[in-house]
Amino acid sequence: MPEMPEVETVRRTLAEKLTGCSIRHVDIKLPRLIKWPSANEFQAIITGKRILALTRRGKYLLLHLDNDIVVIIHLRMTGRLYYTTKNDKIDKFTRIVFELSNGDSLLYADTRTLGTLYAMPSEELWRISGLFSMGPEPLSDEFTEVYLVNVLKKSKSKVKAVLLNQKYIGGLGNIYVDECLAIAGIHPERTAASLNNLEITKLYGAINQVIADGIEHGGTTFRDYRDGDGKSGTHQHFLQVYGRKGLPCYRCGTPIAKAEVAGRGTHFCPQCQHKE
DNA sequence: ACAGGAACCTGATAGC
DNA sequence: TGCTATCAGGTTCCTG
């Protein structure tokens, strides 16, 4: 479900509430979501530990505990992480309950159960390949226009596939990729290597702008996504193309098209986003 | 090494 | 109404 702006919003809405709390008990209702170590060991090494910080890398959330263990959470398509007070009801999609020392709980809910959780010492985080091999994030110092030029020029893939690939850029997902290609006026089926310098400059600006706006608006809620307080984001009201199939392009009025590109449903304006 | 497609899951919605 | 097919904010594994 969530892309970087959604995960960052979850982090921001939870960090202050969780920092300083201890994990009193862990109730694992769906053990197969725990990828490392076993569910029993996972429970054992985090129970009774205090939360020092909640950080993020790309679409991963990292809960740092006072015994040097880090709980790594990836929400995948439909994962939700949110805070509840003792009287709140737990829905049927709640898969893991972290009971806190103050009586409240941190819930991990997930309808499609594709999410993943790990717990390991901080010096072993490199074992998680998705974290280890992740490229720079939009808005970071490492994500420069020169970097983007190099990534695109040496690729044989379509530009959409490159932007979705976390090893090149960490944090973009299907919605925001469609949005930044629309803003930059680039057709999603173009090969990455075919983009000229002006197009790459536009794309670079669009990536940073779209991600900054997404965070500013607390993420995009289409169906499942909620922040750490269980609230929806508002960026869905600002989307140019995603979810707008058949509706008029805001720039030229042409109906927005939808096609499969790089294995994903892809929205674009056939007039403003040229194939060459 | 790299690109493309299937697999992992469950639920909502569209179409018949 | 009820059944079936399709689609979904992601990543990893297997194949060619």
CSV table of C-alpha atoms (C1' of nucleotides) in Angstrom, one decimal:
chain,number,residue,atom,x,y,z
A,1,MET,CA,0.0,0.0,0.0
A,2,PRO,CA,2.1,2.8,1.2
A,3,GLU,CA,4.9,4.6,-0.6
A,4,MET,CA,7.5,6.8,1.0
A,5,PRO,CA,5.2,9.7,1.9
A,6,GLU,CA,2.7,7.4,3.5
A,7,VAL,CA,5.4,5.5,5.5
A,8,GLU,CA,7.0,8.8,6.6
A,9,THR,CA,3.5,10.0,7.7
A,10,VAL,CA,3.1,6.9,9.8
A,11,ARG,CA,6.5,7.5,11.3
A,12,ARG,CA,5.8,11.1,12.2
A,13,THR,CA,2.4,10.3,13.7
A,14,LEU,CA,3.9,7.5,15.9
A,15,ALA,CA,7.4,8.5,16.8
A,16,GLU,CA,6.6,10.8,19.7
A,17,LYS,CA,4.0,8.5,21.2
A,18,LEU,CA,6.2,5.4,21.1
A,19,THR,CA,9.5,6.9,22.2
A,20,GLY,CA,10.2,6.1,25.8
A,21,CYS,CA,7.5,3.4,26.0
A,22,SER,CA,8.4,-0.2,26.8
A,23,ILE,CA,6.9,-3.2,25.0
A,24,ARG,CA,5.1,-5.1,27.8
A,25,HIS,CA,3.8,-8.0,25.7
A,26,VAL,CA,3.6,-9.1,22.0
A,27,ASP,CA,0.6,-11.0,20.7
A,28,ILE,CA,1.4,-12.6,17.3
A,29,LYS,CA,-1.8,-13.7,15.7
A,30,LEU,CA,-0.2,-14.5,12.3
A,31,PRO,CA,3.3,-15.9,12.9
A,32,ARG,CA,4.2,-16.2,9.2
A,33,LEU,CA,4.5,-12.4,8.9
A,34,ILE,CA,7.7,-12.6,11.1
A,35,LYS,CA,10.5,-13.4,8.7
A,36,TRP,CA,13.3,-13.3,11.2
A,37,PRO,CA,14.0,-14.9,13.7
A,38,SER,CA,11.2,-17.3,14.6
A,39,ALA,CA,8.0,-15.8,16.0
A,40,ASN,CA,8.9,-17.1,19.5
A,41,GLU,CA,12.4,-15.6,19.4
A,42,PHE,CA,11.0,-12.4,17.9
A,43,GLN,CA,8.6,-12.1,20.9
A,44,ALA,CA,11.4,-13.0,23.4
A,45,ILE,CA,14.0,-10.5,22.3
A,46,ILE,CA,11.7,-7.5,22.2
A,47,THR,CA,9.4,-8.1,25.2
A,48,GLY,CA,10.2,-5.8,28.1
A,49,LYS,CA,12.5,-3.5,26.0
A,50,ARG,CA,12.2,0.2,25.7
A,51,ILE,CA,11.6,2.1,22.4
A,52,LEU,CA,14.3,4.6,21.8
A,53,ALA,CA,13.3,5.9,18.3
A,54,LEU,CA,11.2,5.2,15.2
A,55,THR,CA,13.1,5.8,12.0
A,56,ARG,CA,12.5,5.1,8.3
A,57,ARG,CA,14.5,4.1,5.2
A,58,GLY,CA,12.6,4.1,2.0
A,59,LYS,CA,9.4,2.2,2.7
A,60,TYR,CA,10.8,0.4,5.8
A,61,LEU,CA,10.1,1.5,9.3
A,62,LEU,CA,12.7,0.8,12.0
A,63,LEU,CA,11.8,0.6,15.7
A,64,HIS,CA,15.0,0.9,17.7
A,65,LEU,CA,15.0,-0.8,21.1
A,66,ASP,CA,17.3,-0.3,24.1
A,67,ASN,CA,19.0,-3.7,23.8
A,68,ASP,CA,20.3,-2.7,20.3
A,69,ILE,CA,17.6,-4.8,18.6
A,70,VAL,CA,15.8,-3.1,15.7
A,71,VAL,CA,12.3,-4.2,14.7
A,72,ILE,CA,12.0,-3.7,10.9
A,73,ILE,CA,8.5,-3.4,9.5
A,74,HIS,CA,7.5,-3.3,5.8
A,75,LEU,CA,3.8,-2.6,5.2
A,76,ARG,CA,3.9,-3.9,1.6
A,77,MET,CA,0.4,-3.4,0.0
A,78,THR,CA,-2.1,-3.3,2.8
A,79,GLY,CA,-0.1,-3.1,6.1
A,80,ARG,CA,-1.2,-0.6,8.7
A,81,LEU,CA,0.6,0.4,11.8
A,82,TYR,CA,-1.3,2.5,14.3
A,83,TYR,CA,-1.6,3.5,17.9
A,84,THR,CA,-4.7,2.6,20.0
A,85,THR,CA,-5.7,3.3,23.6
A,86,LYS,CA,-6.9,0.6,25.9
A,87,ASN,CA,-10.6,0.9,25.1
A,88,ASP,CA,-10.3,0.8,21.3
A,89,LYS,CA,-11.6,-2.3,19.5
A,90,ILE,CA,-9.3,-4.5,17.5
A,91,ASP,CA,-10.5,-5.3,14.0
A,92,LYS,CA,-10.2,-8.8,12.4
A,93,PHE,CA,-7.3,-7.8,10.3
A,94,THR,CA,-5.0,-7.1,13.3
A,95,ARG,CA,-2.2,-9.5,13.0
A,96,ILE,CA,0.2,-8.4,15.7
A,97,VAL,CA,-0.4,-6.5,18.9
A,98,PHE,CA,2.4,-4.7,20.7
A,99,GLU,CA,1.1,-4.0,24.2
A,100,LEU,CA,2.9,-1.0,25.7
A,101,SER,CA,3.8,-0.2,29.3
A,102,ASN,CA,1.3,2.6,29.5
A,103,GLY,CA,-1.6,0.3,28.7
A,104,ASP,CA,-2.0,1.4,25.1
A,105,SER,CA,-1.1,-0.7,22.1
A,106,LEU,CA,0.7,-0.4,18.8
A,107,LEU,CA,-1.2,-2.5,16.2
A,108,TYR,CA,0.0,-4.1,13.0
A,109,ALA,CA,-3.0,-4.8,10.8
A,110,ASP,CA,-2.8,-6.2,7.2
A,111,THR,CA,-5.7,-7.4,5.0
A,112,ARG,CA,-3.6,-9.2,2.4
A,113,THR,CA,-1.0,-10.3,4.9
A,114,LEU,CA,1.9,-9.5,2.5
A,115,GLY,CA,3.7,-7.4,5.1
A,116,THR,CA,7.0,-8.4,6.7
A,117,LEU,CA,8.6,-8.0,10.1
A,118,TYR,CA,12.1,-8.7,11.4
A,119,ALA,CA,14.0,-8.2,14.6
A,120,MET,CA,17.8,-8.2,14.7
A,121,PRO,CA,20.8,-6.4,16.1
A,122,SER,CA,21.5,-3.1,14.4
A,123,GLU,CA,24.8,-4.3,13.0
A,124,GLU,CA,23.0,-7.1,11.1
A,125,LEU,CA,20.5,-4.9,9.2
A,126,TRP,CA,22.6,-5.4,6.0
A,127,ARG,CA,21.2,-8.9,5.9
A,128,ILE,CA,17.9,-7.5,4.7
A,129,SER,CA,18.6,-7.2,1.0
A,130,GLY,CA,15.8,-4.6,0.3
A,131,LEU,CA,17.4,-2.3,2.9
A,132,PHE,CA,21.0,-3.0,2.0
A,133,SER,CA,20.7,-2.5,-1.8
A,134,MET,CA,18.3,0.5,-1.6
A,135,GLY,CA,19.3,3.6,-3.7
A,136,PRO,CA,19.1,7.2,-2.5
A,137,GLU,CA,15.8,8.7,-1.6
A,138,PRO,CA,14.1,11.7,-3.2
A,139,LEU,CA,14.8,15.0,-1.3
A,140,SER,CA,18.1,13.5,0.1
A,141,ASP,CA,21.6,14.9,-0.6
A,142,GLU,CA,22.6,11.7,-2.4
A,143,PHE,CA,19.7,12.0,-4.9
A,144,THR,CA,21.2,14.5,-7.3
A,145,GLU,CA,20.3,15.2,-10.9
A,146,VAL,CA,23.7,13.7,-12.0
A,147,TYR,CA,22.8,10.5,-10.2
A,148,LEU,CA,19.5,10.3,-12.0
A,149,VAL,CA,21.1,10.9,-15.3
A,150,ASN,CA,23.5,8.0,-14.7
A,151,VAL,CA,20.9,5.6,-13.6
A,152,LEU,CA,18.6,6.4,-16.6
A,153,LYS,CA,21.3,6.4,-19.3
A,154,LYS,CA,22.7,2.9,-18.4
A,155,SER,CA,19.3,1.2,-18.2
A,156,LYS,CA,17.6,-0.9,-20.8
A,157,SER,CA,14.3,-0.8,-19.1
A,158,LYS,CA,11.3,1.5,-19.5
A,159,VAL,CA,11.5,4.6,-17.4
A,160,LYS,CA,8.5,3.5,-15.3
A,161,ALA,CA,10.3,0.3,-14.3
A,162,VAL,CA,13.5,2.2,-13.3
A,163,LEU,CA,11.6,4.6,-11.1
A,164,LEU,CA,9.8,1.8,-9.4
A,165,ASN,CA,13.0,-0.1,-8.7
A,166,GLN,CA,14.1,0.5,-5.1
A,167,LYS,CA,17.7,-0.2,-5.8
A,168,TYR,CA,17.9,2.9,-8.0
A,169,ILE,CA,15.6,5.2,-6.0
A,170,GLY,CA,14.3,4.4,-2.6
A,171,GLY,CA,10.7,5.2,-1.8
A,172,LEU,CA,8.8,5.8,-5.0
A,173,GLY,CA,5.8,3.5,-5.8
A,174,ASN,CA,3.1,3.1,-8.4
A,175,ILE,CA,1.1,6.2,-7.6
A,176,TYR,CA,3.9,8.7,-7.3
A,177,VAL,CA,5.8,7.3,-10.3
A,178,ASP,CA,2.7,7.9,-12.5
A,179,GLU,CA,2.4,11.4,-11.0
A,180,CYS,CA,6.0,12.5,-11.6
A,181,LEU,CA,5.9,11.2,-15.1
A,182,ALA,CA,2.7,13.1,-15.8
A,183,ILE,CA,4.2,16.3,-14.3
A,184,ALA,CA,7.4,15.9,-16.3
A,185,GLY,CA,5.3,15.2,-19.5
A,186,ILE,CA,7.0,11.8,-20.1
A,187,HIS,CA,5.2,8.7,-21.4
A,188,PRO,CA,5.7,5.8,-19.0
A,189,GLU,CA,6.7,3.4,-21.9
A,190,ARG,CA,9.6,5.4,-22.9
A,191,THR,CA,12.9,3.7,-22.4
A,192,ALA,CA,14.9,5.3,-19.6
A,193,ALA,CA,18.0,5.7,-21.8
A,194,SER,CA,15.9,7.6,-24.4
A,195,LEU,CA,15.2,10.6,-22.2
A,196,ASN,CA,17.0,13.8,-23.2
A,197,ASN,CA,18.6,16.2,-20.7
A,198,LEU,CA,15.7,18.6,-20.5
A,199,GLU,CA,13.3,15.7,-19.8
A,200,ILE,CA,15.6,14.4,-17.1
A,201,THR,CA,15.8,17.8,-15.5
A,202,LYS,CA,12.0,18.0,-15.5
A,203,LEU,CA,11.7,14.5,-14.1
A,204,TYR,CA,14.2,15.2,-11.3
A,205,GLY,CA,12.2,18.2,-10.2
A,206,ALA,CA,8.9,16.4,-10.5
A,207,ILE,CA,10.1,13.4,-8.3
A,208,ASN,CA,11.2,15.7,-5.5
A,209,GLN,CA,8.1,17.9,-5.8
A,210,VAL,CA,5.6,15.0,-5.8
A,211,ILE,CA,7.2,13.3,-2.8
A,212,ALA,CA,7.4,16.6,-0.9
A,213,ASP,CA,3.7,17.3,-1.6
A,214,GLY,CA,2.7,13.8,-0.7
A,215,ILE,CA,4.4,14.1,2.7
A,216,GLU,CA,2.9,17.6,3.1
A,217,HIS,CA,-0.6,16.1,2.6
A,218,GLY,CA,-0.1,13.2,4.9
A,219,GLY,CA,0.0,10.6,2.1
A,220,THR,CA,-2.5,9.3,-0.4
A,221,THR,CA,-5.5,7.2,0.8
A,222,PHE,CA,-7.2,5.2,-1.9
A,223,ARG,CA,-8.4,2.3,0.2
A,224,ASP,CA,-6.3,0.8,3.0
A,225,TYR,CA,-3.8,3.4,3.9
A,226,ARG,CA,-4.1,5.2,7.3
A,227,ASP,CA,-1.5,7.1,9.4
A,228,GLY,CA,-0.4,6.2,12.9
A,229,ASP,CA,-3.6,7.7,14.3
A,230,GLY,CA,-5.8,5.8,11.9
A,231,LYS,CA,-6.5,8.9,9.8
A,232,SER,CA,-6.6,9.1,6.0
A,233,GLY,CA,-4.2,11.3,4.0
A,234,THR,CA,-5.4,14.0,1.6
A,235,HIS,CA,-3.0,13.8,-1.3
A,236,GLN,CA,-5.6,11.8,-3.4
A,237,HIS,CA,-7.3,15.1,-3.9
A,238,PHE,CA,-4.2,16.5,-5.7
A,239,LEU,CA,-3.4,13.6,-8.1
A,240,GLN,CA,-3.0,14.5,-11.8
A,241,VAL,CA,-3.5,11.1,-13.3
A,242,TYR,CA,-3.5,8.2,-10.9
A,243,GLY,CA,-7.1,6.8,-10.5
A,244,ARG,CA,-8.4,9.3,-13.1
A,245,LYS,CA,-8.9,6.9,-16.0
A,246,GLY,CA,-11.4,8.5,-18.5
A,247,LEU,CA,-11.5,11.8,-16.7
A,248,PRO,CA,-10.1,14.9,-18.5
A,249,CYS,CA,-6.5,15.8,-18.2
A,250,TYR,CA,-6.2,19.1,-16.1
A,251,ARG,CA,-3.9,20.5,-18.7
A,252,CYS,CA,-5.4,19.6,-22.1
A,253,GLY,CA,-8.8,18.0,-21.4
A,254,THR,CA,-7.9,14.7,-23.1
A,255,PRO,CA,-9.2,11.7,-21.2
A,256,ILE,CA,-6.6,10.1,-19.0
A,257,ALA,CA,-5.6,6.6,-20.3
A,258,LYS,CA,-4.7,3.5,-18.3
A,259,ALA,CA,-2.5,0.6,-19.5
A,260,GLU,CA,-0.2,-2.0,-18.1
A,261,VAL,CA,3.4,-0.8,-18.0
A,262,ALA,CA,6.2,-2.7,-16.2
A,263,GLY,CA,3.6,-5.0,-14.8
A,264,ARG,CA,1.6,-2.3,-13.1
A,265,GLY,CA,-1.6,-0.4,-13.8
A,266,THR,CA,-0.4,2.9,-15.3
A,267,HIS,CA,-2.2,6.2,-15.7
A,268,PHE,CA,-1.1,8.9,-18.1
A,269,CYS,CA,-2.3,11.6,-20.5
A,270,PRO,CA,-1.8,10.4,-24.1
A,271,GLN,CA,-1.6,14.0,-25.3
A,272,CYS,CA,0.7,15.6,-22.7
A,273,GLN,CA,3.0,12.5,-22.3
A,274,HIS,CA,4.5,11.8,-25.7
A,275,LYS,CA,6.0,8.4,-26.7
A,276,GLU,CA,9.0,10.1,-28.3
B,1,DA,C1',23.9,-9.4,-14.9
B,2,DC,C1',19.6,-8.1,-16.2
B,3,DA,C1',14.7,-7.9,-17.7
B,4,DG,C1',10.1,-9.8,-17.5
B,5,DG,C1',6.6,-12.4,-15.4
B,6,DA,C1',4.7,-15.3,-11.8
B,7,DA,C1',4.0,-15.9,-6.9
B,8,DC,C1',2.7,-14.4,-2.5
B,9,DC,C1',-2.5,-13.2,-0.1
B,10,DT,C1',-7.3,-11.4,0.8
B,11,DG,C1',-11.1,-8.4,-0.2
B,12,DA,C1',-13.8,-5.0,-3.0
B,13,DT,C1',-15.9,-4.2,-7.1
B,14,DA,C1',-17.5,-4.8,-11.8
B,15,DG,C1',-19.8,-7.7,-15.1
B,16,DC,C1',-22.8,-11.3,-16.4
C,1,DT,C1',-29.1,-12.3,-5.7
C,2,DG,C1',-25.0,-14.8,-6.7
C,3,DC,C1',-21.2,-16.4,-9.1
C,4,DT,C1',-16.8,-15.3,-11.6
C,5,DA,C1',-13.2,-12.4,-13.1
C,6,DT,C1',-10.3,-8.6,-12.3
C,7,DC,C1',-7.7,-5.5,-9.7
C,8,DA,C1',-5.1,-3.5,-5.7
C,9,DG,C1',0.1,2.3,-2.5
C,10,DG,C1',5.1,-4.1,-3.1
C,11,DT,C1',8.9,-7.2,-3.2
C,12,DT,C1',11.1,-11.5,-4.2
C,13,DC,C1',12.0,-15.6,-6.8
C,14,DC,C1',12.5,-18.1,-11.0
C,15,DT,C1',13.2,-18.2,-15.9
C,16,DG,C1',15.2,-17.0,-20.3
